[in-house]
Amino acid sequence: GEDCLWYVDRNGSWHPGFDCDFFTFCCGTCHQRYCCRDPLRLLTERQQRHCLAFSPKTIAGIASAVVLFIAIVTPIVCCFMCSCCYLYQRRQHLRTPLQGRGGAPFPMDPKAGPMPPQPGFTPMAMYPPAGPAAQYPLYPSGPPVYNPTAPPPYVPAQPSYPGA
């Protein structure tokens, strides 16, 4: 015989599954099940599982879970990407000081004073020394421009006779 699986009736009450006797089948509908001998009223286990999978309460539960997930996750993700949002600005504020100091683990309190030197770390001057800066000659960018009135480049004198 076929077994009747658990089901929920039209009032929303849960009913446990039960076995039918020899030569009887599980009969009825998705919301009411009983054992009978009429093969025309037979409700197979596959049909019973289909009732469970596509019941209105199951669909409503899945739909509400999806809507709730979208309603919570989407604004959070959008807020991390939108420059006008507090979470975006906070993330950028925390990222910028770390990048600017070469990877310090947290922002330094200006009232705390200078940071003590770390073992194996050679301190470097933070600002260039005061005084005149070295001047370098400025060269024009790009290839030289041809000037027909310029003198020819220097060419050393060649002897006028061979063997000299």
XYZ file of N, CA and C in Angstrom:
492
model
N 0.814 -1.195 0.000
C 0.000 0.000 0.000
C 0.855 1.255 0.000
N 0.232 2.338 -0.243
C 0.878 3.651 -0.235
C 0.743 4.261 1.148
N 1.763 4.997 1.555
C 1.717 5.697 2.834
C 1.212 7.117 2.613
N 0.522 7.641 3.604
C 0.112 9.040 3.574
C 1.175 9.841 4.316
N 1.755 10.785 3.640
C 2.767 11.638 4.250
C 2.092 12.709 5.095
N 2.888 13.397 5.926
C 2.327 14.466 6.750
C 1.770 15.553 5.834
N 0.825 16.286 6.360
C 0.212 17.344 5.562
C -0.350 18.425 6.466
N -0.704 19.540 5.861
C -1.311 20.665 6.565
C -2.702 20.841 5.966
N -3.708 20.862 6.832
C -5.084 21.011 6.311
C -5.383 22.480 5.996
N -6.600 22.744 5.559
C -6.989 24.104 5.137
C -6.968 25.107 6.289
N -7.071 24.617 7.522
C -7.036 25.501 8.685
C -5.610 25.801 9.148
N -4.620 25.153 8.500
C -3.225 25.357 8.876
C -2.742 24.405 9.941
N -3.551 23.380 10.283
C -3.147 22.403 11.297
C -2.281 21.328 10.663
N -1.256 20.937 11.382
C -0.329 19.924 10.903
C -0.830 18.545 11.314
N -0.745 17.585 10.382
C -1.149 16.193 10.637
C 0.022 15.286 10.310
N 0.357 14.357 11.229
C 1.480 13.452 10.958
C 1.115 12.430 9.886
N 2.142 11.863 9.276
C 1.922 10.830 8.270
C 1.453 9.532 8.906
N 0.889 8.663 8.099
C 0.414 7.369 8.607
C 0.465 6.342 7.488
N 0.479 5.067 7.888
C 0.530 3.963 6.934
C -0.878 3.439 6.679
N -1.127 3.060 5.443
C -2.402 2.433 5.096
C -2.220 0.917 5.127
N -3.305 0.182 5.423
C -3.260 -1.273 5.499
C -3.020 -1.872 4.112
N -2.827 -3.190 4.138
C -2.602 -3.937 2.905
C -3.798 -3.790 1.962
N -3.570 -3.567 0.704
C -4.565 -3.356 -0.352
C -5.361 -2.058 -0.187
N -4.826 -1.106 0.560
C -5.462 0.218 0.622
C -4.425 1.266 0.217
N -4.937 2.388 -0.200
C -4.060 3.454 -0.691
C -4.319 4.737 0.093
N -3.358 5.647 -0.054
C -3.581 6.986 0.491
C -4.450 7.718 -0.514
N -5.554 8.228 -0.059
C -6.514 8.905 -0.927
C -6.774 10.304 -0.384
N -7.449 11.118 -1.204
C -7.854 12.439 -0.755
C -7.214 13.542 -1.567
N -6.965 14.656 -0.878
C -6.411 15.853 -1.526
C -5.167 16.288 -0.759
N -4.637 17.408 -1.165
C -3.460 17.951 -0.479
C -3.782 18.321 0.962
N -5.040 18.672 1.245
C -5.404 19.181 2.567
C -6.226 18.201 3.405
N -6.513 17.019 2.849
C -7.249 16.012 3.615
C -6.876 14.648 3.056
N -6.355 13.763 3.919
C -5.903 12.455 3.461
C -6.506 11.362 4.325
N -6.733 10.226 3.665
C -7.306 9.067 4.350
C -6.940 7.843 3.529
N -7.172 6.654 4.085
C -6.902 5.402 3.384
C -8.184 4.916 2.712
N -8.070 4.393 1.489
C -9.228 3.854 0.778
C -8.751 2.782 -0.190
N -9.737 2.079 -0.813
C -9.430 1.015 -1.771
C -9.721 1.444 -3.206
N -10.190 2.634 -3.417
C -10.555 3.116 -4.746
C -9.306 3.679 -5.443
N -8.818 2.983 -6.493
C -7.606 3.459 -7.171
C -7.815 4.804 -7.886
N -9.054 5.196 -8.148
C -9.298 6.482 -8.800
C -9.037 7.657 -7.845
N -9.104 7.411 -6.557
C -8.855 8.476 -5.563
C -7.416 8.440 -5.028
N -6.609 7.553 -5.583
C -5.236 7.354 -5.130
C -4.444 8.663 -5.171
N -3.708 8.933 -4.126
C -2.817 10.088 -4.041
C -1.409 9.522 -3.840
N -0.613 9.500 -4.890
C 0.723 8.897 -4.803
C 1.631 9.751 -3.916
N 2.737 9.142 -3.496
C 3.696 9.885 -2.661
C 4.288 11.057 -3.447
N 4.453 10.883 -4.727
C 4.969 11.981 -5.559
C 3.982 13.160 -5.561
N 2.706 12.852 -5.694
C 1.687 13.919 -5.665
C 1.646 14.587 -4.287
N 1.823 13.786 -3.234
C 1.819 14.341 -1.887
C 3.005 15.282 -1.671
N 4.167 14.903 -2.179
C 5.345 15.781 -2.061
C 5.143 17.059 -2.856
N 4.484 16.947 -3.981
C 4.190 18.128 -4.802
C 3.271 19.080 -4.019
N 2.332 18.535 -3.264
C 1.452 19.378 -2.427
C 2.274 20.147 -1.403
N 3.278 19.493 -0.806
C 4.093 20.141 0.217
C 4.975 21.224 -0.386
N 5.527 20.932 -1.554
C 6.470 21.873 -2.167
C 5.777 23.136 -2.646
N 4.568 23.034 -3.143
C 3.913 24.188 -3.742
C 2.678 24.644 -2.981
N 2.687 24.436 -1.689
C 1.549 24.913 -0.913
C 1.624 26.446 -0.829
N 0.492 27.103 -0.709
C 0.509 28.577 -0.644
C 1.335 29.112 0.519
N 1.344 28.414 1.652
C 2.147 28.876 2.784
C 3.637 28.746 2.492
N 4.015 27.677 1.797
C 5.425 27.504 1.450
C 5.872 28.601 0.493
N 5.077 28.852 -0.518
C 5.415 29.899 -1.488
C 5.460 31.263 -0.801
N 4.494 31.533 0.076
C 4.480 32.811 0.786
C 5.700 32.948 1.694
N 6.098 31.874 2.336
C 7.288 31.906 3.198
C 8.555 32.178 2.421
N 8.700 31.492 1.287
C 9.883 31.709 0.451
C 9.894 33.124 -0.098
N 8.748 33.596 -0.584
C 8.668 34.945 -1.146
C 8.981 36.001 -0.085
N 8.455 35.824 1.119
C 8.723 36.817 2.160
C 10.195 36.796 2.570
N 10.822 35.631 2.586
C 12.246 35.552 2.915
C 13.086 36.267 1.852
N 12.747 36.072 0.582
C 13.486 36.733 -0.501
C 13.310 38.244 -0.426
N 12.080 38.709 -0.216
C 11.823 40.151 -0.128
C 12.557 40.748 1.064
N 12.538 40.071 2.203
C 13.227 40.560 3.392
C 14.738 40.634 3.144
N 15.291 39.622 2.513
C 16.723 39.614 2.199
C 17.083 40.792 1.300
N 16.294 40.999 0.250
C 16.558 42.104 -0.673
C 16.387 43.443 0.037
N 15.366 43.547 0.885
C 15.101 44.813 1.583
C 16.207 45.164 2.565
N 16.917 44.197 3.087
C 17.988 44.468 4.044
C 19.344 44.578 3.349
N 19.669 43.633 2.484
C 20.997 43.584 1.884
C 21.204 44.670 0.832
N 20.229 44.924 -0.003
C 20.396 45.903 -1.083
C 20.726 47.301 -0.562
N 19.999 47.838 0.420
C 20.379 49.173 0.902
C 21.777 49.221 1.519
N 22.170 48.160 2.201
C 23.507 48.145 2.799
C 24.577 48.154 1.719
N 24.427 47.307 0.700
C 25.401 47.275 -0.397
C 25.418 48.607 -1.120
N 24.260 49.166 -1.407
C 24.195 50.463 -2.094
C 24.833 51.555 -1.248
N 24.645 51.506 0.048
C 25.193 52.536 0.921
C 26.717 52.475 0.960
N 27.296 51.294 0.823
C 28.749 51.196 0.774
C 29.298 51.741 -0.541
N 28.468 51.848 -1.579
C 28.919 52.319 -2.886
C 28.559 53.771 -3.167
N 27.622 54.343 -2.448
C 27.136 55.700 -2.718
C 27.943 56.711 -1.904
N 28.533 57.693 -2.552
C 29.401 58.647 -1.865
C 28.642 59.546 -0.895
N 27.328 59.642 -1.015
C 26.565 60.500 -0.106
C 26.163 59.761 1.168
N 26.450 58.488 1.279
C 26.028 57.679 2.426
C 27.076 57.710 3.537
N 26.622 57.635 4.764
C 27.499 57.661 5.928
C 28.482 56.490 5.921
N 28.039 55.271 5.604
C 28.924 54.107 5.617
C 30.036 54.244 4.580
N 29.723 54.791 3.416
C 30.738 55.003 2.376
C 31.773 56.016 2.873
N 31.310 57.138 3.419
C 32.223 58.172 3.880
C 33.096 57.650 5.020
N 32.529 56.867 5.902
C 33.310 56.301 7.009
C 34.370 55.336 6.486
N 34.003 54.514 5.517
C 34.960 53.564 4.951
C 36.102 54.309 4.261
N 35.778 55.376 3.519
C 36.811 56.162 2.849
C 37.688 56.885 3.866
N 37.086 57.385 4.944
C 37.839 58.089 5.972
C 38.830 57.145 6.652
N 38.424 55.915 6.908
C 39.315 54.953 7.541
C 40.384 54.465 6.581
N 40.082 54.385 5.305
C 41.037 53.893 4.322
C 42.115 54.932 4.039
N 41.774 56.208 3.891
C 42.701 57.250 3.487
C 43.848 57.439 4.484
N 43.602 57.554 5.803
C 44.744 57.727 6.712
C 45.690 56.534 6.692
N 45.185 55.344 6.510
C 46.060 54.177 6.479
C 46.958 54.208 5.258
N 46.434 54.604 4.123
C 47.238 54.644 2.910
C 48.248 55.777 2.973
N 47.900 56.894 3.597
C 48.768 58.059 3.620
C 49.990 57.875 4.508
N 49.949 57.040 5.526
C 51.067 56.867 6.438
C 51.833 55.585 6.193
N 51.603 54.938 5.070
C 52.375 53.740 4.761
C 51.929 52.527 5.548
N 50.693 52.430 5.918
C 50.185 51.215 6.524
C 50.199 51.224 8.029
N 50.150 52.369 8.701
C 50.046 52.388 10.156
C 48.740 51.707 10.549
N 48.720 50.915 11.635
C 47.524 50.137 11.956
C 46.334 50.973 12.389
N 46.564 52.220 12.906
C 45.439 53.049 13.320
C 45.866 54.507 13.272
N 44.918 55.417 13.179
C 45.279 56.831 13.119
C 45.959 57.282 14.414
N 46.955 58.174 14.266
C 47.699 58.647 15.415
C 47.013 59.860 16.025
N 46.988 59.935 17.330
C 46.413 61.072 18.037
C 47.443 62.199 18.031
N 47.112 63.384 17.476
C 48.111 64.447 17.397
C 48.555 64.932 18.775
N 47.748 64.751 19.825
C 48.128 65.189 21.170
C 49.126 64.225 21.810
N 49.293 63.030 21.269
C 50.152 62.029 21.881
C 51.626 62.304 21.624
N 51.963 63.133 20.661
C 53.367 63.419 20.371
C 53.913 62.449 19.344
N 55.231 62.562 19.081
C 55.820 61.689 18.046
C 55.828 60.237 18.491
N 55.795 59.366 17.504
C 55.784 57.931 17.763
C 57.212 57.477 18.056
N 57.450 56.622 19.074
C 58.815 56.155 19.350
C 59.315 55.289 18.198
N 60.635 55.311 17.950
C 61.177 54.504 16.836
C 61.004 53.018 17.119
N 60.730 52.268 16.069
C 60.543 50.829 16.182
C 61.890 50.136 15.977
N 62.115 48.980 16.606
C 63.388 48.257 16.408
C 63.564 47.887 14.936
N 64.780 48.113 14.431
C 65.093 47.784 13.047
C 64.565 48.791 12.049
N 64.094 49.917 12.514
C 63.528 50.938 11.629
C 64.422 52.163 11.670
N 64.891 52.606 10.508
C 65.715 53.800 10.425
C 64.808 54.976 10.118
N 64.738 55.967 11.036
C 63.855 57.105 10.766
C 64.369 57.956 9.614
N 63.453 58.526 8.880
C 63.791 59.412 7.768
C 63.180 60.769 8.054
N 63.792 61.801 7.475
C 63.242 63.136 7.630
C 61.922 63.203 6.882
N 60.932 63.823 7.516
C 59.621 63.893 6.897
C 59.541 65.009 5.862
N 60.349 66.069 6.039
C 60.307 67.211 5.133
C 61.710 67.447 4.578
N 61.833 68.049 3.393
C 63.174 68.311 2.853
C 63.884 69.359 3.725
N 65.210 69.313 3.778
C 65.934 70.282 4.597
C 65.729 71.694 4.065
N 65.759 72.659 4.987
C 65.581 74.055 4.588
C 66.844 74.550 3.898
N 66.706 75.459 2.978
C 67.855 76.015 2.260
C 67.583 76.038 0.785
N 68.555 76.548 0.018
C 68.315 76.630 -1.427
C 68.267 75.243 -2.053
N 67.348 75.081 -2.925
C 67.213 73.803 -3.626
C 68.182 73.769 -4.794
N 68.658 72.581 -5.123
C 69.587 72.437 -6.245
C 68.867 72.790 -7.538
N 69.539 73.555 -8.379
C 68.967 73.949 -9.658
C 69.561 73.075 -10.752
N 68.724 72.574 -11.594
C 69.172 71.748 -12.706
C 68.881 72.508 -13.988
N 69.769 72.363 -14.992
C 69.517 73.082 -16.251
C 68.248 72.548 -16.899
N 67.500 73.425 -17.488
C 66.272 73.029 -18.162
C 66.565 72.777 -19.626
N 66.168 71.649 -20.092
C 66.336 71.301 -21.490
C 64.971 71.283 -22.146
N 64.915 71.663 -23.403
C 63.612 71.624 -24.082
C 63.166 70.176 -24.226
N 61.881 69.987 -24.125
C 61.366 68.627 -24.281
C 61.221 68.317 -25.763
N 61.428 67.085 -26.102
C 61.252 66.657 -27.489
C 62.548 66.759 -28.283
N 62.499 66.400 -29.576
C 63.715 66.422 -30.416
C 64.116 67.872 -30.726
N 65.402 68.082 -31.086
C 65.856 69.438 -31.426
C 65.153 69.946 -32.681
N 64.928 71.239 -32.711
C 64.258 71.870 -33.845
C 65.323 72.323 -34.843
N 65.091 72.088 -36.125
C 66.047 72.480 -37.169
C 65.986 73.992 -37.376
N 67.170 74.617 -37.325
C 67.280 76.058 -37.541
C 68.265 76.280 -38.684
N 67.803 76.715 -39.864
C 68.728 76.855 -41.020
C 69.754 77.976 -40.830
N 69.526 78.921 -39.937
C 70.485 80.024 -39.763
C 71.534 79.718 -38.710
N 71.430 78.600 -38.039
C 72.395 78.244 -37.009
C 73.699 77.805 -37.659
N 74.845 78.022 -36.965
C 76.131 77.571 -37.526
C 76.179 76.045 -37.549
N 76.959 75.477 -38.450
C 77.071 74.007 -38.499
C 77.749 73.504 -37.231
N 77.483 72.246 -36.863
C 78.123 71.701 -35.670
C 79.642 71.627 -35.869
N 80.372 71.586 -34.764
C 81.834 71.551 -34.817
C 82.297 70.250 -35.440
N 83.178 70.379 -36.423
C 83.791 69.209 -37.064
C 85.298 69.436 -36.992
N 86.038 68.503 -36.424
C 87.494 68.708 -36.342
C 88.117 68.785 -37.745
N 89.187 69.546 -37.846
C 89.859 69.735 -39.137
C 90.495 68.437 -39.582
N 90.367 68.138 -40.879
C 90.952 66.934 -41.468
C 92.216 67.363 -42.210
N 93.237 66.556 -42.153
C 94.428 66.903 -42.945
C 94.096 66.895 -44.436
N 94.711 67.797 -45.175
C 94.421 67.904 -46.591
C 95.196 66.932 -47.440
N 96.168 66.237 -46.882
C 96.928 65.276 -47.678
C 96.930 63.926 -46.958
N 97.032 62.892 -47.710
C 96.994 61.555 -47.122
C 98.298 61.228 -46.390
N 98.176 60.407 -45.393
C 99.345 59.897 -44.672
C 99.810 60.805 -43.565
N 99.173 61.837 -43.261
C 99.638 62.737 -42.233
C 99.149 62.345 -40.878
